[in-house]
């Protein structure tokens, strides 16, 4: 068998002719059926039929080197033309295939944006920009050369594919041997050309004739088309057998009767104007002057300079902070703020470590929080003070008239109401109903169903639902909340904390011990900063409920 089955012409005028050999097809009919069904009515009323349709998709073979560059989109476009009875011929098919093939050649990007890295000096960045420009120039030059080469390949492959689609695989039938003259006579047909049926004679010696016919069903004849730059015509039929090619000669056909003119537009050229526009853009990190940052350690530095108050065994701390959730969006800086609140309470409010219940991230599970709350309430006595801090998602449950719930790290928002223990009403009731004489709650959650502009509940837009009010003993308890019921709870990127928590802790560290002053300062600072950082769309105005006369 010939090793080179594909010898194709340059699609430009030439003094030489080139052979195009058609002999392959495969049996993948799954993709064919889809188009057969969609065009069934057309096939019934036209010169095209199911056989041709199957042939077109049978020829699609992703493993075949000739075929792998052509997606099913190419065949779909050709089939669409057939189904709508538009003019489809060799030229149109070749043009479509070339167009699709050249689309697959990766082009240099039209625009390349370079951002200065946070840890990259200006000099380093400028050097990287210049290096990138040189690299892109080389890439463009290489692309232009490759495009020329690939255009030639595309023309060759397109011509072969177009012939496979319009003619298809040749088949031999009715093979009979004339022993006196040493010829087989047979009918030659093409899968995709229903109206083509001719007689051929194949010269085979009597010595080989019997085995030739016995192997007849396995023979794979090859159609040889000749292309001279202007037209293509059927030249020969070859029948490979035992490493020898037997020629099938037409007995009732003039080769010129098969000639088809090929008139391709000479518009396949390399775009010499292609270039990559390199744009230098500023990243978000550099949108504000880094020299204005006092860094994320502002509260740590402030606390380190603050006086350690005397510890008090009658004070208790209960902290829940969730930054990483299993089933919903995380909350930026929640972990840092929760840890900082613990440090602040222990140094500035005098809470001992042994009286501190701290649950952060994975430790803030349903089981741990419930168990810790039971332990706390069991230990507190009359005259004691409880500092409660929650930093996490607040979820209003629509089916319960927007009753607010705390969301633990291991709870799916859609099922938060299944565990009534974590309703804010239950938590506040347990705290205010305990033996403690004073409860101060700092809740960094708005319970609007939205945090940092993102909805907590699946399928619910960030519309900021108003949570149902919660009842508790307002004589011995006070609650400071991050914002109004329909507002966002924001982060504070410049300080690396939650916005509300940052100012609550800052004021506590600075010594504001009465609730009225603490709330007044925190409210003003939080509101002004939210406007400055996020604008009117994400304003945050902390609220207070309960006994404003209490002191920390």
Coordinates of C-alpha atoms in Angstrom, one line a residue:
X1 CA 0.0 0.0 0.0
X2 CA 1.2 3.5 -0.7
X3 CA 2.7 5.2 2.3
X4 CA 1.8 8.6 1.1
X5 CA -2.0 8.7 0.4
X6 CA -2.2 12.5 0.3
X7 CA -0.4 14.4 -2.5
X8 CA -2.2 17.7 -2.9
X9 CA -1.9 20.7 -5.1
X10 CA -1.0 24.2 -4.2
X11 CA -4.2 26.0 -5.0
X12 CA -2.5 28.5 -7.3
X13 CA -1.9 28.2 -11.1
X14 CA 0.9 25.7 -11.8
X15 CA 2.5 23.9 -14.7
X16 CA 2.3 20.7 -12.8
X17 CA -0.7 18.5 -11.7
X18 CA -1.1 17.0 -8.3
X19 CA -2.9 13.9 -7.2
X20 CA -5.5 13.8 -4.4
X21 CA -6.3 10.3 -3.2
X22 CA -9.7 9.5 -1.6
X23 CA -10.1 6.1 0.0
X24 CA -10.9 6.5 3.6
X25 CA -14.0 6.6 5.8
X26 CA -14.8 5.4 9.3
X27 CA -17.9 4.0 11.0
X28 CA -18.8 6.7 13.4
X29 CA -22.5 7.2 12.8
X30 CA -23.5 8.7 16.1
X31 CA -22.9 12.3 15.0
X32 CA -24.4 11.7 11.6
X33 CA -27.8 10.7 13.0
X34 CA -28.3 14.1 14.6
X35 CA -28.0 15.9 11.3
X36 CA -29.9 13.2 9.4
X37 CA -32.8 13.7 11.7
X38 CA -32.8 17.5 11.5
X39 CA -32.7 17.4 7.7
X40 CA -35.0 14.4 7.1
X41 CA -37.6 16.2 5.2
X42 CA -35.1 17.8 2.9
X43 CA -33.4 14.5 2.1
X44 CA -36.8 13.0 1.1
X45 CA -37.4 15.7 -1.6
X46 CA -34.0 16.3 -3.0
X47 CA -31.2 14.7 -5.0
X48 CA -29.3 14.3 -1.7
X49 CA -30.1 11.3 0.4
X50 CA -29.4 9.7 3.7
X51 CA -26.4 7.9 2.3
X52 CA -24.7 11.2 1.5
X53 CA -25.5 12.5 4.9
X54 CA -24.0 9.5 6.6
X55 CA -21.0 9.8 4.5
X56 CA -20.3 13.3 5.5
X57 CA -20.2 12.4 9.1
X58 CA -18.6 9.1 8.6
X59 CA -15.6 11.0 7.2
X60 CA -15.2 12.8 10.5
X61 CA -12.4 11.0 12.3
X62 CA -10.7 12.8 15.2
X63 CA -7.9 10.3 15.2
X64 CA -7.1 10.8 11.6
X65 CA -4.4 13.3 11.1
X66 CA -6.1 14.8 8.1
X67 CA -9.3 15.3 10.0
X68 CA -8.4 16.4 13.5
X69 CA -8.1 20.0 12.6
X70 CA -11.7 20.2 11.4
X71 CA -14.4 20.5 14.1
X72 CA -18.0 19.2 13.6
X73 CA -18.9 22.9 13.2
X74 CA -17.5 22.8 9.7
X75 CA -19.7 19.9 8.7
X76 CA -22.7 21.5 10.5
X77 CA -22.3 24.6 8.4
X78 CA -22.1 22.6 5.2
X79 CA -25.1 20.5 6.2
X80 CA -27.1 23.6 7.0
X81 CA -26.6 24.9 3.5
X82 CA -27.8 21.6 2.1
X83 CA -30.8 21.5 4.4
X84 CA -31.8 25.0 3.3
X85 CA -31.2 24.1 -0.3
X86 CA -28.5 26.8 -0.7
X87 CA -25.9 26.4 -3.4
X88 CA -23.3 24.0 -2.2
X89 CA -20.4 23.1 -4.4
X90 CA -16.7 22.2 -4.2
X91 CA -15.7 25.8 -4.0
X92 CA -18.0 26.7 -1.1
X93 CA -17.0 23.6 0.9
X94 CA -13.2 24.3 0.3
X95 CA -13.7 27.9 1.4
X96 CA -15.6 26.9 4.6
X97 CA -13.0 24.4 5.6
X98 CA -10.0 26.7 5.0
X99 CA -11.8 29.4 7.0
X100 CA -12.4 27.1 9.9
X101 CA -9.0 25.6 9.8
X102 CA -7.2 29.0 9.9
X103 CA -9.4 30.1 12.8
X104 CA -7.7 27.4 14.9
X105 CA -4.3 29.0 14.5
X106 CA -3.8 30.9 17.8
X107 CA -3.3 34.6 17.2
X108 CA -1.1 36.9 19.3
X109 CA -3.4 38.8 21.7
X110 CA -4.7 42.1 20.4
X111 CA -4.2 43.6 23.9
X112 CA -2.0 42.6 26.8
X113 CA -2.5 44.3 30.1
X114 CA 0.4 44.4 32.5
X115 CA -0.2 45.1 36.1
X116 CA 2.4 46.2 38.6
X117 CA 2.7 43.6 41.3
X118 CA 2.2 44.7 44.9
X119 CA 5.8 43.6 45.7
X120 CA 7.4 44.8 42.5
X121 CA 9.4 48.0 42.3
X122 CA 8.7 50.5 39.6
X123 CA 12.1 49.8 38.0
X124 CA 11.4 46.1 37.9
X125 CA 8.0 46.6 36.5
X126 CA 9.3 48.9 33.7
X127 CA 11.9 46.3 32.8
X128 CA 9.2 43.6 32.6
X129 CA 7.2 45.8 30.3
X130 CA 10.1 46.3 27.9
X131 CA 10.9 42.6 28.0
X132 CA 7.2 41.7 27.2
X133 CA 7.2 44.1 24.2
X134 CA 10.2 42.4 22.7
X135 CA 8.7 38.9 23.3
X136 CA 5.4 39.9 21.7
X137 CA 7.3 41.3 18.7
X138 CA 9.0 37.9 18.2
X139 CA 5.7 36.1 18.7
X140 CA 4.0 38.3 16.0
X141 CA 6.8 37.6 13.6
X142 CA 6.6 33.9 14.2
X143 CA 2.9 34.0 13.8
X144 CA 3.1 35.6 10.3
X145 CA 5.6 32.9 9.2
X146 CA 3.5 30.1 10.6
X147 CA 0.3 31.6 9.1
X148 CA 1.8 31.4 5.6
X149 CA 2.8 27.7 6.2
X150 CA -0.5 26.8 7.7
X151 CA -2.4 28.5 4.8
X152 CA -0.7 26.1 2.4
X153 CA -1.6 23.2 4.6
X154 CA -5.2 24.4 4.9
X155 CA -5.6 24.6 1.2
X156 CA -4.3 21.1 0.7
X157 CA -6.4 19.6 3.5
X158 CA -9.5 21.5 2.4
X159 CA -9.4 20.2 -1.2
X160 CA -9.1 16.6 0.1
X161 CA -12.0 17.1 2.5
X162 CA -14.2 18.8 -0.1
X163 CA -13.7 15.9 -2.5
X164 CA -14.4 13.4 0.3
X165 CA -17.7 15.2 1.0
X166 CA -18.8 15.7 -2.6
X167 CA -17.6 12.3 -3.9
X168 CA -17.0 10.1 -1.0
X169 CA -15.4 6.7 -0.8
X170 CA -15.3 4.7 -4.0
X171 CA -16.9 1.2 -3.9
X172 CA -16.7 -1.7 -6.3
X173 CA -19.6 -4.1 -6.9
X174 CA -20.6 -6.9 -9.3
X175 CA -17.0 -8.2 -9.8
X176 CA -16.8 -10.7 -12.7
X177 CA -13.7 -12.2 -14.2
X178 CA -13.0 -12.6 -18.0
X179 CA -10.5 -15.4 -18.0
X180 CA -9.9 -15.2 -21.8
X181 CA -8.7 -11.6 -21.6
X182 CA -7.4 -11.5 -18.0
X183 CA -9.7 -8.7 -16.8
X184 CA -12.2 -8.2 -13.9
X185 CA -15.2 -6.1 -14.9
X186 CA -17.0 -4.3 -12.1
X187 CA -19.3 -1.3 -11.3
X188 CA -17.7 1.7 -9.6
X189 CA -19.8 4.0 -7.4
X190 CA -19.1 6.8 -4.9
X191 CA -20.9 7.0 -1.6
X192 CA -21.7 10.7 -1.8
X193 CA -22.5 10.8 -5.5
X194 CA -25.6 8.8 -6.0
X195 CA -25.9 9.5 -9.7
X196 CA -22.4 8.2 -10.5
X197 CA -22.2 4.5 -11.6
X198 CA -19.7 3.4 -14.2
X199 CA -18.0 0.3 -15.6
X200 CA -14.4 -0.4 -15.0
X201 CA -11.9 -3.1 -16.1
X202 CA -9.1 -4.3 -13.8
X203 CA -6.2 -6.2 -15.3
X204 CA -5.4 -9.2 -13.0
X205 CA -3.5 -12.3 -13.9
X206 CA -5.2 -15.7 -13.7
X207 CA -2.7 -16.7 -11.1
X208 CA -3.9 -13.8 -8.7
X209 CA -7.5 -13.7 -9.9
X210 CA -9.1 -16.3 -7.6
X211 CA -7.5 -14.9 -4.4
X212 CA -8.2 -11.3 -5.6
X213 CA -12.0 -12.1 -5.8
X214 CA -11.9 -14.0 -2.5
X215 CA -10.6 -10.9 -0.8
X216 CA -12.9 -8.6 -2.8
X217 CA -15.0 -7.5 0.2
X218 CA -11.9 -6.3 2.0
X219 CA -10.4 -4.4 -0.9
X220 CA -10.2 -0.6 -0.4
X221 CA -10.2 1.1 -3.8
X222 CA -8.7 4.6 -4.1
X223 CA -10.0 7.4 -6.2
X224 CA -7.2 9.6 -7.7
X225 CA -8.2 13.1 -8.5
X226 CA -6.0 15.4 -10.5
X227 CA -5.7 19.1 -9.7
X228 CA -3.9 21.5 -12.1
X229 CA -4.5 24.8 -10.2
X230 CA -7.6 25.6 -12.2
X231 CA -9.8 22.5 -12.1
X232 CA -10.0 19.1 -10.5
X233 CA -11.0 15.9 -12.3
X234 CA -11.2 12.2 -11.5
X235 CA -8.0 10.6 -12.9
X236 CA -7.8 6.9 -11.9
X237 CA -9.1 4.3 -9.6
X238 CA -6.5 2.2 -7.8
X239 CA -7.1 -1.1 -6.0
X240 CA -4.2 -1.9 -3.6
X241 CA -3.7 -5.7 -3.2
X242 CA -0.7 -7.6 -1.9
X243 CA 1.5 -4.5 -1.9
X244 CA 0.7 -3.8 -5.6
X245 CA -1.7 -1.3 -7.1
X246 CA -4.1 -2.5 -9.7
X247 CA -5.5 0.1 -12.0
X248 CA -9.3 0.2 -12.8
X249 CA -9.8 1.6 -16.3
X250 CA -13.1 3.2 -17.2
X251 CA -14.9 1.5 -20.1
X252 CA -17.7 4.0 -20.6
X253 CA -16.4 7.3 -19.2
X254 CA -14.4 10.2 -20.6
X255 CA -12.2 11.5 -17.8
X256 CA -13.0 15.1 -18.9
X257 CA -16.6 14.5 -18.1
X258 CA -15.6 14.6 -14.4
X259 CA -13.8 17.9 -14.6
X260 CA -14.9 20.5 -12.1
X261 CA -13.5 24.1 -12.2
X262 CA -12.0 25.4 -9.0
X263 CA -12.2 29.1 -8.5
X264 CA -11.0 30.1 -5.0
X265 CA -10.7 33.7 -4.0
X266 CA -7.2 34.8 -3.7
X267 CA -7.7 36.5 -0.3
X268 CA -5.8 34.1 1.9
X269 CA -2.9 36.2 3.1
X270 CA -1.0 37.1 6.2
X271 CA -2.1 40.1 8.1
X272 CA 1.1 42.1 8.2
X273 CA -0.6 44.8 10.3
X274 CA -1.3 42.4 13.3
X275 CA 0.3 43.7 16.5
X276 CA -0.2 43.3 20.2
X277 CA -1.2 46.5 22.0
X278 CA 0.5 46.3 25.4
X279 CA -1.4 48.4 27.9
X280 CA -0.1 49.1 31.4
X281 CA -2.9 49.3 34.0
X282 CA -2.9 49.9 37.7
X283 CA -4.0 47.0 39.9
X284 CA -6.4 47.5 42.8
X285 CA -3.6 47.3 45.2
X286 CA -2.1 50.5 43.8
X287 CA -5.4 52.5 43.7
X288 CA -4.6 54.0 47.0
X289 CA -1.3 55.3 48.3
X290 CA 0.4 52.6 50.4
X291 CA 2.2 55.3 52.4
X292 CA -1.2 56.2 53.9
X293 CA -1.6 52.8 55.5
X294 CA -0.8 52.5 59.1
X295 CA -0.9 48.7 58.3
X296 CA -3.1 46.0 59.7
X297 CA -1.4 46.1 63.1
X298 CA -2.9 49.4 64.3
X299 CA -5.1 47.8 67.0
X300 CA -2.3 45.5 68.1
X301 CA 0.1 48.4 68.5
X302 CA -2.6 50.4 70.3
X303 CA -3.4 47.5 72.6
X304 CA 0.3 46.9 73.4
X305 CA 0.5 50.4 74.8
X306 CA -2.8 50.2 76.7
X307 CA -2.8 49.4 80.5
X308 CA -3.7 45.9 81.6
X309 CA -6.7 46.2 83.9
X310 CA -7.1 44.0 86.9
X311 CA -8.5 40.6 86.1
X312 CA -12.0 39.9 87.4
X313 CA -13.2 36.3 87.9
X314 CA -16.8 37.5 87.7
X315 CA -16.4 38.4 84.1
X316 CA -17.0 36.0 81.2
X317 CA -16.3 36.0 77.5
X318 CA -18.1 34.1 74.8
X319 CA -16.7 34.7 71.3
X320 CA -17.9 33.1 68.0
X321 CA -16.1 34.2 64.8
X322 CA -16.5 32.5 61.4
X323 CA -14.5 33.6 58.4
X324 CA -14.5 30.2 56.6
X325 CA -17.8 28.6 55.9
X326 CA -18.4 25.1 54.5
X327 CA -21.5 25.9 52.5
X328 CA -21.5 29.7 51.7
X329 CA -19.2 32.6 51.1
X330 CA -16.5 33.4 53.5
X331 CA -16.3 36.6 55.5
X332 CA -13.0 38.6 55.1
X333 CA -11.2 39.4 58.3
X334 CA -13.7 37.8 60.6
X335 CA -11.0 35.6 62.1
X336 CA -8.6 38.4 62.8
X337 CA -11.4 40.6 64.4
X338 CA -12.6 37.7 66.6
X339 CA -9.1 37.0 67.8
X340 CA -8.4 40.7 68.4
X341 CA -11.7 41.0 70.4
X342 CA -10.5 38.2 72.7
X343 CA -7.2 40.0 73.3
X344 CA -9.0 43.3 73.9
X345 CA -11.5 41.8 76.4
X346 CA -8.8 40.0 78.3
X347 CA -6.5 43.1 78.6
X348 CA -8.9 46.0 78.8
X349 CA -12.0 44.4 80.4
X350 CA -10.1 42.0 82.8
X351 CA -11.5 38.7 81.5
X352 CA -9.4 35.7 82.4
X353 CA -8.4 33.0 79.9
X354 CA -10.1 30.4 82.0
X355 CA -13.4 32.3 81.7
X356 CA -13.1 32.7 78.0
X357 CA -15.0 30.5 75.5
X358 CA -13.6 31.1 72.1
X359 CA -14.9 29.4 68.9
X360 CA -13.4 30.5 65.6
X361 CA -13.8 29.0 62.1
X362 CA -14.1 25.2 62.2
X363 CA -14.4 25.3 66.0
X364 CA -17.6 27.4 65.6
X365 CA -19.7 24.3 64.9
X366 CA -23.2 23.7 66.1
X367 CA -22.1 21.1 68.6
X368 CA -19.2 23.1 70.1
X369 CA -21.2 26.4 70.4
X370 CA -24.2 24.6 72.1
X371 CA -21.9 22.8 74.5
X372 CA -19.9 25.9 75.3
X373 CA -23.1 27.9 75.9
X374 CA -24.4 25.3 78.3
X375 CA -21.1 25.3 80.2
X376 CA -21.1 29.1 80.4
X377 CA -24.6 29.4 81.7
X378 CA -24.0 26.7 84.2
X379 CA -21.0 28.5 85.7
X380 CA -22.1 32.1 85.8
X381 CA -23.5 33.5 89.1
X382 CA -25.4 36.5 90.2
X383 CA -23.4 39.7 89.9
X384 CA -21.3 38.3 87.0
X385 CA -20.9 40.0 83.6
X386 CA -21.0 38.2 80.2
X387 CA -19.4 39.7 77.2
X388 CA -20.9 38.1 74.1
X389 CA -19.3 38.7 70.7
X390 CA -20.5 37.2 67.4
X391 CA -18.8 37.8 64.0
X392 CA -20.4 35.8 61.2
X393 CA -23.3 35.6 58.8
X394 CA -26.7 36.6 60.0
X395 CA -29.6 34.9 58.2
X396 CA -33.2 36.0 58.3
X397 CA -35.5 33.1 57.7
X398 CA -38.4 34.1 55.4
X399 CA -40.6 31.2 56.5
X400 CA -40.4 32.5 60.0
X401 CA -41.2 36.1 59.2
X402 CA -37.5 36.9 58.8
X403 CA -36.6 35.7 62.2
X404 CA -32.7 36.2 62.5
X405 CA -30.4 33.2 63.0
X406 CA -26.7 32.9 63.6
X407 CA -25.0 30.8 61.0
X408 CA -22.4 28.3 62.3
X409 CA -19.4 27.2 60.2
X410 CA -21.0 23.8 59.5
X411 CA -24.5 24.8 58.7
X412 CA -26.1 25.2 55.2
X413 CA -27.9 28.6 55.1
X414 CA -31.0 27.0 53.5
X415 CA -31.3 24.7 56.6
X416 CA -30.4 27.1 59.3
X417 CA -33.9 27.1 60.8
X418 CA -33.7 23.4 61.5
X419 CA -31.8 24.1 64.6
X420 CA -33.8 26.6 66.7
X421 CA -31.1 26.9 69.2
X422 CA -29.3 29.3 66.9
X423 CA -32.1 31.7 66.5
X424 CA -31.1 35.1 67.8
X425 CA -34.2 35.1 70.0
X426 CA -33.1 31.9 71.7
X427 CA -29.5 33.1 72.2
X428 CA -30.5 36.5 73.6
X429 CA -33.2 34.8 75.8
X430 CA -30.6 32.4 77.3
X431 CA -28.1 35.2 77.9
X432 CA -30.5 37.7 79.5
X433 CA -32.3 34.9 81.4
X434 CA -29.1 33.6 83.0
X435 CA -27.9 34.4 86.5
X436 CA -25.6 37.1 85.2
X437 CA -26.4 40.6 86.3
X438 CA -25.1 42.3 83.1
X439 CA -24.7 41.2 79.5
X440 CA -23.0 43.2 76.8
X441 CA -23.4 41.8 73.3
X442 CA -21.4 43.0 70.3
X443 CA -22.8 41.5 67.1
X444 CA -21.0 42.1 63.9
X445 CA -23.8 41.0 61.6
X446 CA -26.7 43.0 60.2
X447 CA -29.0 39.9 59.8
X448 CA -30.1 41.3 56.4
X449 CA -28.9 38.1 54.6
X450 CA -26.1 40.1 53.0
X451 CA -22.5 40.4 54.0
X452 CA -19.9 42.4 52.0
X453 CA -22.5 42.8 49.3
X454 CA -23.1 39.0 48.8
X455 CA -26.3 37.2 49.5
X456 CA -26.1 34.3 52.1
X457 CA -29.1 32.4 50.9
X458 CA -29.0 30.5 47.6
X459 CA -31.3 31.9 45.0
X460 CA -31.9 35.1 47.0
X461 CA -30.5 38.3 45.6
X462 CA -28.7 40.7 47.8
X463 CA -31.8 42.7 48.6
X464 CA -31.1 43.2 52.3
X465 CA -34.1 41.8 54.1
X466 CA -35.3 43.4 57.3
X467 CA -34.9 41.0 60.2
X468 CA -37.6 40.5 62.8
X469 CA -37.0 42.2 66.1
X470 CA -35.8 40.2 69.0
X471 CA -37.0 40.4 72.7
X472 CA -34.8 40.2 75.7
X473 CA -34.4 41.7 79.2
X474 CA -33.4 45.2 78.4
X475 CA -32.6 46.2 81.9
X476 CA -29.6 44.0 82.3
X477 CA -28.6 43.5 78.7
X478 CA -27.5 45.8 75.9
X479 CA -26.8 44.8 72.3
X480 CA -24.6 46.7 69.8
X481 CA -25.2 45.6 66.3
X482 CA -23.1 46.3 63.1
X483 CA -25.9 48.0 61.2
X484 CA -29.6 48.5 60.6
X485 CA -31.7 45.5 59.6
X486 CA -31.5 46.3 55.9
X487 CA -27.9 47.3 55.7
X488 CA -24.6 45.5 54.9
X489 CA -22.0 44.4 57.3
X490 CA -18.7 45.6 55.7
X491 CA -15.1 44.7 55.9
X492 CA -12.4 47.4 56.4
X493 CA -9.7 46.5 53.9
X494 CA -7.3 49.3 54.9
X495 CA -7.2 48.0 58.5
X496 CA -7.6 44.3 57.9
X497 CA -10.7 43.9 60.1
X498 CA -14.4 44.0 60.0
X499 CA -15.5 47.6 59.9
X500 CA -17.8 47.7 62.9
X501 CA -15.6 45.5 65.1
X502 CA -12.5 47.7 64.3
X503 CA -14.1 50.8 65.9
X504 CA -15.7 48.9 68.8
X505 CA -12.3 47.5 69.8
X506 CA -10.5 50.8 69.1
X507 CA -12.9 52.6 71.4
X508 CA -12.7 50.0 74.1
X509 CA -8.9 50.0 74.0
X510 CA -8.9 53.8 74.3
X511 CA -10.9 53.5 77.5
X512 CA -14.5 54.3 76.5
X513 CA -16.2 52.2 79.1
X514 CA -19.8 53.5 79.3
X515 CA -22.1 52.0 76.7
X516 CA -23.6 55.3 75.6
X517 CA -20.3 56.9 74.7
X518 CA -19.0 53.7 73.2
X519 CA -22.0 53.4 70.9
X520 CA -22.0 57.1 70.0
X521 CA -18.3 57.0 68.9
X522 CA -18.6 53.7 67.1
X523 CA -21.7 54.6 65.2
X524 CA -20.3 57.9 63.9
X525 CA -16.9 56.3 62.9
X526 CA -18.5 53.3 61.3
X527 CA -21.0 55.3 59.3
X528 CA -18.6 57.9 58.1
X529 CA -16.0 55.3 57.0
X530 CA -18.6 53.2 55.2
X531 CA -19.6 56.2 53.1
X532 CA -15.9 57.0 52.5
X533 CA -14.9 53.5 51.5
X534 CA -18.1 52.2 49.7
X535 CA -20.4 55.1 49.0
X536 CA -24.1 55.4 49.6
X537 CA -24.9 51.9 48.3
X538 CA -23.2 50.2 51.2
X539 CA -23.7 52.5 54.1
X540 CA -23.5 51.0 57.6
X541 CA -25.0 52.6 60.6
X542 CA -24.6 50.6 63.9
X543 CA -27.6 50.2 66.2
X544 CA -28.1 49.7 69.9
X545 CA -30.9 48.1 71.9
X546 CA -31.2 47.7 75.6
X547 CA -29.8 49.5 78.6
X548 CA -27.6 52.4 77.5
X549 CA -26.8 53.2 81.1
X550 CA -24.7 50.1 81.5
X551 CA -20.9 50.2 81.7
X552 CA -18.4 47.7 80.4

